[in-house]
Short mmCIF file of C-alpha atoms in Angstrom, two decimals:
data_model
loop_
_atom_site.label_atom_id
_atom_site.label_comp_id
_atom_site.label_asym_id
_atom_site.label_seq_id
_atom_site.Cartn_x
_atom_site.Cartn_y
_atom_site.Cartn_z
CA UNK A 1 25.64 -27.10 -24.98
CA UNK A 2 26.76 -23.67 -24.11
CA UNK A 3 24.81 -20.59 -24.02
CA UNK A 4 26.09 -17.09 -24.73
CA UNK A 5 25.03 -14.61 -22.02
CA UNK A 6 25.94 -11.03 -23.09
CA UNK A 7 26.03 -8.91 -19.90
CA UNK A 8 28.42 -6.58 -18.02
CA UNK A 9 30.77 -8.73 -15.84
CA UNK A 10 31.09 -7.58 -12.41
CA UNK A 11 32.57 -9.02 -9.16
CA UNK A 12 30.68 -10.36 -6.23
CA UNK A 13 28.13 -8.17 -4.71
CA UNK A 14 27.21 -7.20 -1.27
CA UNK A 15 23.73 -5.68 -0.95
CA UNK A 16 23.76 -5.17 -4.73
CA UNK A 17 26.76 -3.28 -4.95
CA UNK A 18 29.41 -4.44 -6.91
CA UNK A 19 33.09 -4.90 -5.13
CA UNK A 20 35.93 -3.86 -6.76
CA UNK A 21 35.60 -0.74 -8.86
CA UNK A 22 32.42 0.43 -6.84
CA UNK A 23 33.51 1.49 -3.37
CA UNK A 24 31.68 2.12 0.12
CA UNK A 25 31.83 5.56 1.30
CA UNK A 26 31.26 5.03 5.09
CA UNK A 27 27.75 6.66 4.92
CA UNK A 28 24.98 5.68 7.63
CA UNK A 29 23.27 2.71 6.58
CA UNK A 30 19.66 2.43 6.82
CA UNK A 31 18.92 5.71 7.82
CA UNK A 32 16.27 6.36 5.43
CA UNK A 33 13.10 4.27 4.50
CA UNK A 34 10.66 4.59 1.37
CA UNK A 35 8.39 7.47 2.91
CA UNK A 36 11.40 9.37 3.88
CA UNK A 37 13.47 8.98 0.63
CA UNK A 38 10.11 10.18 -1.24
CA UNK A 39 9.73 13.28 1.11
CA UNK A 40 13.28 14.17 0.52
CA UNK A 41 12.78 13.96 -3.12
CA UNK A 42 9.59 16.21 -2.90
CA UNK A 43 11.41 18.62 -0.48
CA UNK A 44 14.29 19.18 -2.87
CA UNK A 45 11.74 19.91 -5.73
CA UNK A 46 9.90 22.50 -3.53
CA UNK A 47 6.65 22.39 -5.10
CA UNK A 48 5.06 25.65 -3.52
CA UNK A 49 8.19 27.59 -4.19
CA UNK A 50 8.21 26.34 -7.92
CA UNK A 51 4.48 27.14 -8.13
CA UNK A 52 4.63 30.55 -7.05
CA UNK A 53 7.61 31.34 -9.10
CA UNK A 54 7.01 29.95 -12.47
CA UNK A 55 2.89 29.26 -12.25
CA UNK A 56 2.51 32.70 -13.81
CA UNK A 57 5.65 32.79 -16.38
CA UNK A 58 4.29 29.50 -17.70
CA UNK A 59 0.84 30.79 -18.08
CA UNK A 60 2.18 33.86 -19.54
CA UNK A 61 4.10 31.80 -22.20
CA UNK A 62 1.50 29.34 -23.26
CA UNK A 63 -2.05 30.72 -21.93
CA UNK A 64 -4.63 28.26 -21.29
CA UNK A 65 -2.17 25.52 -22.23
CA UNK A 66 -0.25 25.82 -18.88
CA UNK A 67 -1.56 22.48 -17.52
CA UNK A 68 -0.81 20.68 -20.71
CA UNK A 69 2.70 22.03 -20.67
CA UNK A 70 2.98 20.73 -17.04
CA UNK A 71 2.13 17.34 -18.38
CA UNK A 72 4.64 17.63 -21.20
CA UNK A 73 7.48 18.59 -18.80
CA UNK A 74 6.58 15.57 -16.71
CA UNK A 75 7.05 13.05 -19.58
CA UNK A 76 10.75 13.29 -20.27
CA UNK A 77 11.39 13.59 -16.35
CA UNK A 78 9.39 10.17 -16.06
CA UNK A 79 11.35 8.57 -18.83
CA UNK A 80 14.58 9.58 -17.22
CA UNK A 81 13.24 8.24 -13.61
CA UNK A 82 12.98 4.96 -15.20
CA UNK A 83 16.73 5.19 -16.42
CA UNK A 84 17.58 6.37 -12.94
CA UNK A 85 15.72 3.40 -11.33
CA UNK A 86 17.27 0.78 -13.29
CA UNK A 87 20.88 2.10 -13.03
CA UNK A 88 20.26 2.35 -9.22
CA UNK A 89 19.23 -1.50 -9.08
CA UNK A 90 22.37 -2.43 -10.75
CA UNK A 91 24.88 0.17 -8.98
CA UNK A 92 23.30 1.68 -6.11
CA UNK A 93 26.20 4.24 -5.70
CA UNK A 94 25.46 7.76 -4.14
CA UNK A 95 27.49 9.27 -6.96
CA UNK A 96 24.44 8.68 -9.32
CA UNK A 97 24.82 10.39 -12.65
CA UNK A 98 28.60 10.85 -12.33
CA UNK A 99 29.25 7.11 -11.25
CA UNK A 100 26.83 5.57 -13.92
CA UNK A 101 27.99 7.89 -16.91
CA UNK A 102 31.62 7.02 -15.93
CA UNK A 103 30.76 3.29 -16.06
CA UNK A 104 29.06 3.57 -19.24
CA UNK A 105 30.86 6.19 -21.23
CA UNK A 106 34.22 6.57 -19.44
CA UNK A 107 35.97 9.21 -17.05
CA UNK A 108 35.84 12.41 -19.24
CA UNK A 109 32.23 12.32 -19.85
CA UNK A 110 31.22 10.99 -16.44
CA UNK A 111 33.43 13.77 -14.88
CA UNK A 112 31.32 16.45 -16.90
CA UNK A 113 28.14 14.94 -16.05
CA UNK A 114 29.07 15.24 -12.17
CA UNK A 115 30.18 18.81 -12.72
CA UNK A 116 26.81 19.67 -14.46
CA UNK A 117 24.91 18.35 -11.37
CA UNK A 118 27.24 20.24 -9.05
CA UNK A 119 27.06 23.52 -10.77
CA UNK A 120 23.44 23.30 -11.16
CA UNK A 121 22.69 22.43 -7.45
CA UNK A 122 24.98 25.41 -6.38
CA UNK A 123 23.08 27.74 -8.59
CA UNK A 124 19.64 26.38 -7.25
CA UNK A 125 20.88 26.61 -3.56
CA UNK A 126 21.90 30.46 -4.02
CA UNK A 127 18.47 30.99 -5.65
CA UNK A 128 16.56 29.14 -2.82
CA UNK A 129 18.55 31.00 -0.10
CA UNK A 130 17.54 34.33 -1.87
CA UNK A 131 13.85 33.28 -2.27
CA UNK A 132 13.72 32.20 1.49
CA UNK A 133 15.48 35.57 2.76
CA UNK A 134 12.90 37.54 0.81
CA UNK A 135 9.78 35.37 1.93
CA UNK A 136 11.21 35.71 5.38
CA UNK A 137 11.16 39.39 5.61
CA UNK A 138 7.89 39.49 3.73
CA UNK A 139 6.36 37.30 6.18
CA UNK A 140 7.70 39.23 8.92
CA UNK A 141 6.00 42.42 7.53
CA UNK A 142 2.70 40.84 7.02
CA UNK A 143 2.66 39.45 10.65
CA UNK A 144 3.65 42.83 12.08
CA UNK A 145 1.65 44.75 9.63
CA UNK A 146 4.61 46.87 9.23
CA UNK A 147 5.77 47.72 5.66
CA UNK A 148 9.13 49.04 6.84
CA UNK A 149 10.10 45.41 8.14
CA UNK A 150 9.19 44.17 4.59
CA UNK A 151 11.19 46.82 2.99
CA UNK A 152 14.32 45.47 4.89
CA UNK A 153 14.67 42.70 2.01
CA UNK A 154 15.58 45.70 -0.25
CA UNK A 155 18.71 46.60 1.83
CA UNK A 156 21.41 44.77 0.14
CA UNK A 157 23.46 44.22 3.10
CA UNK A 158 20.56 43.08 5.53
CA UNK A 159 19.42 40.49 2.56
CA UNK A 160 22.95 39.20 2.19
CA UNK A 161 23.41 38.77 5.86
CA UNK A 162 19.99 37.05 6.12
CA UNK A 163 20.79 34.74 3.31
CA UNK A 164 24.17 33.65 4.49
CA UNK A 165 22.40 32.56 8.15
CA UNK A 166 20.02 30.62 6.12
CA UNK A 167 22.66 29.03 4.07
CA UNK A 168 24.60 28.32 7.31
CA UNK A 169 21.70 26.79 9.21
CA UNK A 170 20.78 24.43 6.35
CA UNK A 171 24.23 23.50 6.09
CA UNK A 172 24.48 22.67 9.89
CA UNK A 173 21.26 20.44 9.54
CA UNK A 174 22.71 18.30 6.63
CA UNK A 175 26.01 18.10 8.22
CA UNK A 176 24.26 16.28 11.09
CA UNK A 177 23.04 13.60 9.02
CA UNK A 178 20.02 11.88 7.43
CA UNK A 179 18.04 11.42 10.71
CA UNK A 180 18.07 14.99 11.66
CA UNK A 181 17.36 15.92 7.92
CA UNK A 182 14.41 13.56 7.79
CA UNK A 183 12.67 14.91 11.04
CA UNK A 184 12.70 18.48 9.90
CA UNK A 185 11.60 17.69 6.37
CA UNK A 186 8.43 15.65 7.38
CA UNK A 187 7.27 18.63 9.23
CA UNK A 188 8.11 21.09 6.37
CA UNK A 189 6.94 19.10 3.49
CA UNK A 190 3.79 18.29 5.45
CA UNK A 191 3.20 21.87 6.13
CA UNK A 192 3.41 23.19 2.52
CA UNK A 193 1.33 20.31 0.96
CA UNK A 194 -1.25 20.88 3.50
CA UNK A 195 -1.55 24.57 2.82
CA UNK A 196 -1.38 23.92 -1.10
CA UNK A 197 -4.08 21.63 -0.70
CA UNK A 198 -6.16 24.28 1.14
CA UNK A 199 -5.44 26.96 -1.52
CA UNK A 200 -6.51 24.58 -4.19
CA UNK A 201 -9.98 23.82 -2.32
CA UNK A 202 -10.55 27.54 -1.96
CA UNK A 203 -9.51 28.42 -5.54
CA UNK A 204 -12.13 25.72 -6.71
CA UNK A 205 -14.78 27.51 -4.43
CA UNK A 206 -14.09 30.93 -5.47
CA UNK A 207 -14.35 29.66 -9.24
CA UNK A 208 -17.70 27.80 -8.79
CA UNK A 209 -18.84 31.06 -7.04
CA UNK A 210 -17.78 33.17 -9.77
CA UNK A 211 -15.98 35.42 -7.35
CA UNK A 212 -13.70 37.00 -9.98
CA UNK A 213 -14.38 38.52 -13.46
CA UNK A 214 -11.68 36.94 -15.05
CA UNK A 215 -12.45 33.29 -13.92
CA UNK A 216 -12.94 30.51 -16.52
CA UNK A 217 -15.01 27.27 -16.80
CA UNK A 218 -12.93 24.26 -16.95
CA UNK A 219 -12.07 22.96 -20.44
CA UNK A 220 -10.22 19.65 -21.57
CA UNK A 221 -8.53 21.71 -24.29
CA UNK A 222 -6.37 23.11 -21.53
CA UNK A 223 -4.69 19.64 -21.73
CA UNK A 224 -3.84 19.86 -25.30
CA UNK A 225 -0.22 20.90 -25.86
CA UNK A 226 -0.59 20.94 -29.51
CA UNK A 227 -2.93 24.17 -29.03
CA UNK A 228 0.08 26.28 -27.93
CA UNK A 229 0.39 29.14 -30.57
CA UNK A 230 4.12 28.84 -31.34
CA UNK A 231 6.96 26.30 -31.01
CA UNK A 232 8.86 29.01 -29.46
CA UNK A 233 6.14 29.56 -26.78
CA UNK A 234 5.83 25.94 -26.29
CA UNK A 235 9.69 25.51 -25.85
CA UNK A 236 9.79 28.27 -23.43
CA UNK A 237 6.81 26.85 -21.21
CA UNK A 238 8.36 23.43 -21.34
CA UNK A 239 11.84 24.63 -20.04
CA UNK A 240 9.91 26.41 -17.16
CA UNK A 241 7.99 22.92 -16.73
CA UNK A 242 11.18 20.87 -16.71
CA UNK A 243 12.76 23.17 -14.11
CA UNK A 244 9.57 22.63 -11.89
CA UNK A 245 10.40 18.86 -11.45
CA UNK A 246 14.06 19.14 -10.93
CA UNK A 247 15.52 17.59 -7.78
CA UNK A 248 13.53 14.45 -7.56
CA UNK A 249 16.83 12.50 -8.05
CA UNK A 250 17.84 13.50 -4.63
CA UNK A 251 16.08 10.21 -3.49
CA UNK A 252 18.79 8.28 -5.53
CA UNK A 253 21.60 10.14 -3.99
CA UNK A 254 20.74 8.80 -0.59
CA UNK A 255 20.78 5.07 -1.93
CA UNK A 256 23.72 4.17 0.12
CA UNK A 257 21.84 5.09 3.12
CA UNK A 258 18.44 3.85 2.37
CA UNK A 259 17.10 0.56 3.48
CA UNK A 260 16.72 -1.52 0.37
CA UNK A 261 19.16 0.48 -1.46
CA UNK A 262 18.78 -1.49 -4.72
CA UNK A 263 15.01 -0.90 -4.96
CA UNK A 264 13.83 1.66 -2.58
CA UNK A 265 15.29 4.94 -3.94
CA UNK A 266 13.92 4.06 -7.25
CA UNK A 267 10.42 3.50 -5.99
CA UNK A 268 10.66 6.71 -4.02
CA UNK A 269 11.41 8.76 -6.91
CA UNK A 270 8.52 7.60 -8.90
CA UNK A 271 6.17 8.42 -5.85
CA UNK A 272 7.78 11.91 -5.78
CA UNK A 273 6.93 12.39 -9.35
CA UNK A 274 3.47 11.29 -8.90
CA UNK A 275 2.92 13.66 -6.02
CA UNK A 276 4.54 16.52 -7.73
CA UNK A 277 2.46 16.28 -11.16
CA UNK A 278 -0.77 15.77 -9.22
CA UNK A 279 0.12 18.91 -7.05
CA UNK A 280 1.02 21.10 -10.16
CA UNK A 281 -2.02 20.06 -12.35
CA UNK A 282 -4.27 20.52 -9.40
CA UNK A 283 -2.92 23.94 -8.39
CA UNK A 284 -2.70 25.09 -12.20
CA UNK A 285 -6.35 24.06 -13.15
CA UNK A 286 -7.79 25.74 -9.86
CA UNK A 287 -5.97 28.81 -10.18
CA UNK A 288 -6.84 29.07 -13.81
CA UNK A 289 -10.34 28.59 -13.21
CA UNK A 290 -10.40 31.08 -10.45
CA UNK A 291 -8.71 33.98 -12.06
CA UNK A 292 -8.12 33.20 -15.63
CA UNK A 293 -4.59 33.38 -17.61
CA UNK A 294 -4.93 36.71 -18.70
CA UNK A 295 -2.24 39.56 -18.56
CA UNK A 296 -4.17 42.04 -16.24
CA UNK A 297 -5.60 42.25 -12.66
CA UNK A 298 -5.38 38.79 -11.04
CA UNK A 299 -4.92 36.98 -14.31
CA UNK A 300 -1.76 34.49 -13.98
CA UNK A 301 -0.23 35.98 -16.93
CA UNK A 302 -0.01 39.44 -15.60
CA UNK A 303 3.81 40.33 -15.82
CA UNK A 304 3.62 42.62 -12.77
CA UNK A 305 2.84 39.44 -10.50
CA UNK A 306 3.87 36.45 -12.66
CA UNK A 307 7.15 35.86 -10.75
CA UNK A 308 5.47 35.60 -7.46
CA UNK A 309 1.75 34.42 -7.90
CA UNK A 310 0.93 33.41 -4.38
CA UNK A 311 1.80 36.85 -3.13
CA UNK A 312 -0.76 38.23 -5.43
CA UNK A 313 -3.40 35.52 -4.84
CA UNK A 314 -3.11 34.72 -1.04
CA UNK A 315 -5.40 37.37 0.16
CA UNK A 316 -8.06 37.21 -2.56
CA UNK A 317 -8.32 33.73 -2.73
CA UNK A 318 -7.62 32.62 0.84
CA UNK A 319 -8.41 35.93 2.76
CA UNK A 320 -6.24 37.94 5.06
CA UNK A 321 -5.72 35.32 7.75
CA UNK A 322 -5.47 32.04 5.88
CA UNK A 323 -3.46 33.99 3.00
CA UNK A 324 -0.64 34.38 5.54
CA UNK A 325 -0.36 30.54 5.62
CA UNK A 326 0.37 30.53 2.01
CA UNK A 327 3.36 33.12 2.81
CA UNK A 328 4.55 30.43 5.46
CA UNK A 329 4.10 27.51 3.00
CA UNK A 330 6.43 29.35 0.53
CA UNK A 331 8.84 30.15 3.10
CA UNK A 332 8.81 26.32 4.43
CA UNK A 333 9.33 25.27 0.89
CA UNK A 334 12.24 27.14 0.09
CA UNK A 335 13.65 26.52 3.46
CA UNK A 336 13.06 22.74 3.15
CA UNK A 337 14.52 22.45 -0.27
CA UNK A 338 17.53 24.51 0.70
CA UNK A 339 18.33 21.91 3.34
CA UNK A 340 17.82 18.75 1.19
CA UNK A 341 19.57 20.05 -1.73
CA UNK A 342 22.71 19.86 -0.07
CA UNK A 343 22.16 16.01 -0.12
CA UNK A 344 22.87 15.45 -3.91
CA UNK A 345 25.77 17.92 -4.28
CA UNK A 346 27.56 16.67 -1.34
CA UNK A 347 27.22 12.90 -2.07
CA UNK A 348 28.20 13.48 -5.76
CA UNK A 349 31.30 15.42 -4.44
CA UNK A 350 32.08 12.51 -1.94
CA UNK A 351 31.66 9.89 -4.72
CA UNK A 352 33.87 11.79 -7.16
CA UNK A 353 36.51 12.24 -4.37
CA UNK A 354 36.28 8.58 -3.39
CA UNK A 355 37.07 7.44 -6.90
CA UNK A 356 39.96 10.00 -7.15
CA UNK A 357 38.12 12.29 -9.55
CA UNK A 358 38.53 15.12 -6.90
CA UNK A 359 40.83 15.78 -4.03
CA UNK A 360 40.89 13.09 -1.52
CA UNK A 361 40.09 15.52 1.26
CA UNK A 362 36.54 15.59 0.07
CA UNK A 363 36.19 11.74 0.48
CA UNK A 364 36.11 12.23 4.44
CA UNK A 365 32.81 11.12 6.19
CA UNK A 366 32.18 12.37 9.72
CA UNK A 367 32.81 9.59 12.36
CA UNK A 368 29.65 10.45 14.41
CA UNK A 369 27.00 11.64 11.85
CA UNK A 370 28.06 9.43 9.14
CA UNK A 371 27.79 12.34 6.68
CA UNK A 372 30.19 13.73 3.81
CA UNK A 373 31.01 16.53 6.31
CA UNK A 374 33.81 18.32 4.39
CA UNK A 375 31.82 18.14 1.15
CA UNK A 376 28.73 19.46 2.66
CA UNK A 377 30.58 22.51 4.19
CA UNK A 378 32.21 23.05 0.72
CA UNK A 379 28.81 23.17 -0.74
CA UNK A 380 27.54 25.62 1.73
CA UNK A 381 30.65 27.94 1.56
CA UNK A 382 30.46 27.73 -2.46
CA UNK A 383 26.79 28.71 -2.41
CA UNK A 384 27.38 31.62 0.09
CA UNK A 385 30.29 32.94 -1.96
CA UNK A 386 28.53 32.53 -5.27
CA UNK A 387 25.27 34.38 -4.26
CA UNK A 388 27.11 37.23 -2.53
CA UNK A 389 29.35 37.79 -5.44
CA UNK A 390 26.40 37.45 -7.94
CA UNK A 391 24.34 39.87 -5.91
CA UNK A 392 26.95 42.49 -5.35
CA UNK A 393 28.16 42.52 -9.13
CA UNK A 394 24.69 42.75 -10.78
CA UNK A 395 21.10 41.67 -10.03
CA UNK A 396 21.06 41.11 -13.77
CA UNK A 397 24.02 38.49 -13.61
CA UNK A 398 22.18 36.74 -10.56
CA UNK A 399 18.76 36.57 -12.80
CA UNK A 400 20.86 35.38 -15.94
CA UNK A 401 22.64 32.62 -13.91
CA UNK A 402 19.14 31.28 -12.79
CA UNK A 403 18.32 31.17 -16.45
CA UNK A 404 21.27 29.17 -17.47
CA UNK A 405 20.14 26.71 -14.88
CA UNK A 406 18.04 25.03 -17.27
CA UNK A 407 20.94 24.14 -19.62
CA UNK A 408 22.72 22.27 -16.83
CA UNK A 409 19.62 20.35 -15.94
CA UNK A 410 18.86 19.05 -19.34
CA UNK A 411 22.68 18.35 -19.72
CA UNK A 412 23.27 16.03 -16.97
CA UNK A 413 19.77 14.24 -17.12
CA UNK A 414 20.01 13.59 -20.71
CA UNK A 415 23.52 12.00 -20.44
CA UNK A 416 22.35 9.83 -17.38
CA UNK A 417 19.28 8.65 -19.54
CA UNK A 418 21.70 7.79 -22.57
CA UNK A 419 24.12 6.03 -20.02
CA UNK A 420 21.40 3.69 -19.11
CA UNK A 421 20.68 2.53 -22.56
CA UNK A 422 24.53 2.13 -23.27
CA UNK A 423 25.18 0.46 -19.96
CA UNK A 424 22.36 -2.23 -20.40
CA UNK A 425 22.69 -2.50 -24.21
CA UNK A 426 23.63 -6.32 -23.94
CA UNK A 427 20.40 -7.06 -21.97
CA UNK A 428 17.77 -5.18 -24.09
CA UNK A 429 16.92 -8.18 -25.97
CA UNK A 430 16.22 -10.44 -23.10
CA UNK A 431 12.45 -9.38 -22.38
CA UNK A 432 9.98 -6.67 -23.32
CA UNK A 433 10.51 -5.08 -19.95
CA UNK A 434 14.20 -4.73 -20.45
CA UNK A 435 13.99 -3.46 -23.96
CA UNK A 436 11.55 -0.49 -22.72
CA UNK A 437 12.65 0.34 -19.42
CA UNK A 438 16.35 0.03 -19.94
CA UNK A 439 16.37 1.36 -23.36
CA UNK A 440 13.40 2.64 -25.21
CA UNK A 441 12.31 4.93 -22.38
CA UNK A 442 15.52 6.35 -21.22
CA UNK A 443 16.53 7.24 -24.80
CA UNK A 444 13.40 8.68 -25.61
CA UNK A 445 13.71 10.79 -22.38
CA UNK A 446 17.33 11.65 -23.16
CA UNK A 447 16.44 12.71 -26.75
CA UNK A 448 13.57 15.24 -25.45
CA UNK A 449 15.95 16.72 -22.77
CA UNK A 450 18.76 17.04 -25.53
CA UNK A 451 16.30 18.67 -27.73
CA UNK A 452 15.40 21.07 -25.18
CA UNK A 453 19.17 21.49 -24.43
CA UNK A 454 19.92 22.49 -27.98
CA UNK A 455 16.93 24.66 -28.29
CA UNK A 456 17.62 26.61 -25.32
CA UNK A 457 21.29 27.08 -26.21
CA UNK A 458 20.31 28.55 -29.37
CA UNK A 459 17.55 30.96 -27.84
CA UNK A 460 20.40 32.03 -25.14
CA UNK A 461 22.36 33.59 -27.92
CA UNK A 462 19.72 36.18 -28.29
CA UNK A 463 20.39 39.21 -25.98
CA UNK A 464 16.81 39.40 -25.15
CA UNK A 465 16.89 36.06 -23.39
CA UNK A 466 16.70 36.58 -19.53
CA UNK A 467 17.60 40.13 -18.40
CA UNK A 468 18.57 41.52 -21.68
CA UNK A 469 22.35 41.90 -20.82
CA UNK A 470 24.65 41.37 -23.34
CA UNK A 471 28.68 40.50 -23.70
CA UNK A 472 29.92 41.63 -27.06
CA UNK A 473 26.64 41.35 -28.47
CA UNK A 474 25.88 37.99 -27.29
CA UNK A 475 23.11 37.19 -24.70
CA UNK A 476 24.77 37.14 -21.19
CA UNK A 477 22.61 34.08 -20.34
CA UNK A 478 24.61 32.10 -23.36
CA UNK A 479 27.83 33.33 -21.91
CA UNK A 480 27.01 32.37 -18.44
CA UNK A 481 25.74 28.70 -19.36
CA UNK A 482 28.47 28.11 -21.74
CA UNK A 483 30.97 29.54 -19.65
CA UNK A 484 30.21 27.46 -16.68
CA UNK A 485 30.49 24.16 -18.82
CA UNK A 486 33.80 25.52 -20.31
CA UNK A 487 35.02 26.16 -16.67
CA UNK A 488 34.05 22.51 -15.91
CA UNK A 489 36.41 21.32 -18.62
CA UNK A 490 39.16 23.33 -17.55
CA UNK A 491 38.96 22.21 -13.91
CA UNK A 492 38.89 18.60 -15.31
CA UNK A 493 41.80 18.81 -17.34
CA UNK A 494 43.66 20.21 -14.23
CA UNK A 495 42.33 17.60 -12.21
CA UNK A 496 43.42 14.94 -14.83
CA UNK A 497 47.24 16.12 -14.33
CA UNK A 498 46.79 15.41 -10.78
CA UNK A 499 44.71 12.18 -10.59
CA UNK A 500 45.58 10.24 -13.87
CA UNK A 501 44.70 6.88 -12.63
CA UNK A 502 40.88 7.98 -12.76
CA UNK A 503 41.09 9.33 -16.11
CA UNK A 504 42.92 6.29 -17.40
CA UNK A 505 40.01 4.41 -16.37
CA UNK A 506 42.04 2.57 -13.64
CA UNK A 507 39.83 3.36 -10.56
CA UNK A 508 36.05 3.36 -11.60
CA UNK A 509 36.06 1.02 -14.72
CA UNK A 510 34.05 1.41 -17.80
CA UNK A 511 31.26 -1.09 -18.17
CA UNK A 512 32.06 -2.67 -21.52
CA UNK A 513 29.76 -5.54 -21.86
CA UNK A 514 31.64 -8.96 -21.99
CA UNK A 515 30.83 -12.47 -23.44
CA UNK A 516 30.27 -14.77 -20.40
CA UNK A 517 30.22 -18.39 -21.61
CA UNK A 518 27.76 -20.48 -19.19
CA UNK A 519 27.51 -24.22 -19.36
#
């Protein structure tokens, strides 16, 4: 009797990585363990920075259902995380989304997926650098009790110079390898989570004491997403929530440098996700109980403070001395994320260059530090140039670029989720586990994010979206978002003329399942 086994045909493997089309990059092996990988994932997301910048905005959109929207944003990310875990088990390659979508859907779709990740990361890096710069001068002013020092952030030249210095420092640390990165991250992530825990405890204490007139009693109705007043408000809040989880996949970008590369990164990403959702829910509930979600005073939805909630709540909740710790935590969060966010973009560029989808010069790994040195420097230079140009051109353009970020995130995450189901399509009938973790969950996650992508694309057309700027009557956020994706297409077609082998599917092969006959 013979048995038909439907599965992708691969070559012999070494440490779970198929030889042949999947290539080693020369990165430092075994540099990161489970805890270190999870810390990198948490750091890249920057939970304290995300909370201070989006807690108020989310409350302003969905009111008391803010905790429910945090949970709703967690769901598609968790489903996509399962896709990443399964794909990493089969192909632990630092190119992650790029490599996997190439193997599932072919070179062009994979190249655009990689482009989405790279451009999203450049936007985030520039934003993180700007936030870290602002908090640096704000903290300096608080410590010295000198408003004129805080006001230096409003000086455009001083702001840009400080921002470029921070970008250079973060690039240098990332350039020196995962060991240097890991040591810095343990300290910065530990600091921000400890201060966040202190803030939550003191907010609960203020709530129980009724210290603020706008405080509220806890209600389980806050966890009901169907209580949001409108679909438009829910979608807006969900987009913000999804942004708050973005970056956990940095755990997977270090898979070739992690001990147990086939399993450890996937486990680390799930640990990071649990820590993040727990932190967000605890902070959201505590803050809402303490000051409410109103649009006046200390209310989280107050438009005058919603873009920087912790700056408004630090003193009232924690007092003048401990409140400074919250400023330190935000600065640490943005700085830590600025440094680790170089990891996925540099390794994606490294993989794309290794597989001839980008110029070969970016495939060079530093002989001593075992890092993608040239790709890391390129990411740093691109970030500095992008932020400088956007800041000098217009603050509105910079703001709208950040608003367009959600489009890129949903684009490459959803493609990766669908790639998982297609890559493993020949294995879905083997067991219930394979069906759900390789098929059902990734498809659901991909559909949810694709829906948000389409809804955001429609909303962006409206000039009122973002800063309110327009280009020929069309919202500038739409022009920027679609324009960046179109720029990727142009670069892809130019690259195809220079590297035809990759785009013919001759370098990184498409994983079409084959029938393997076993006796």
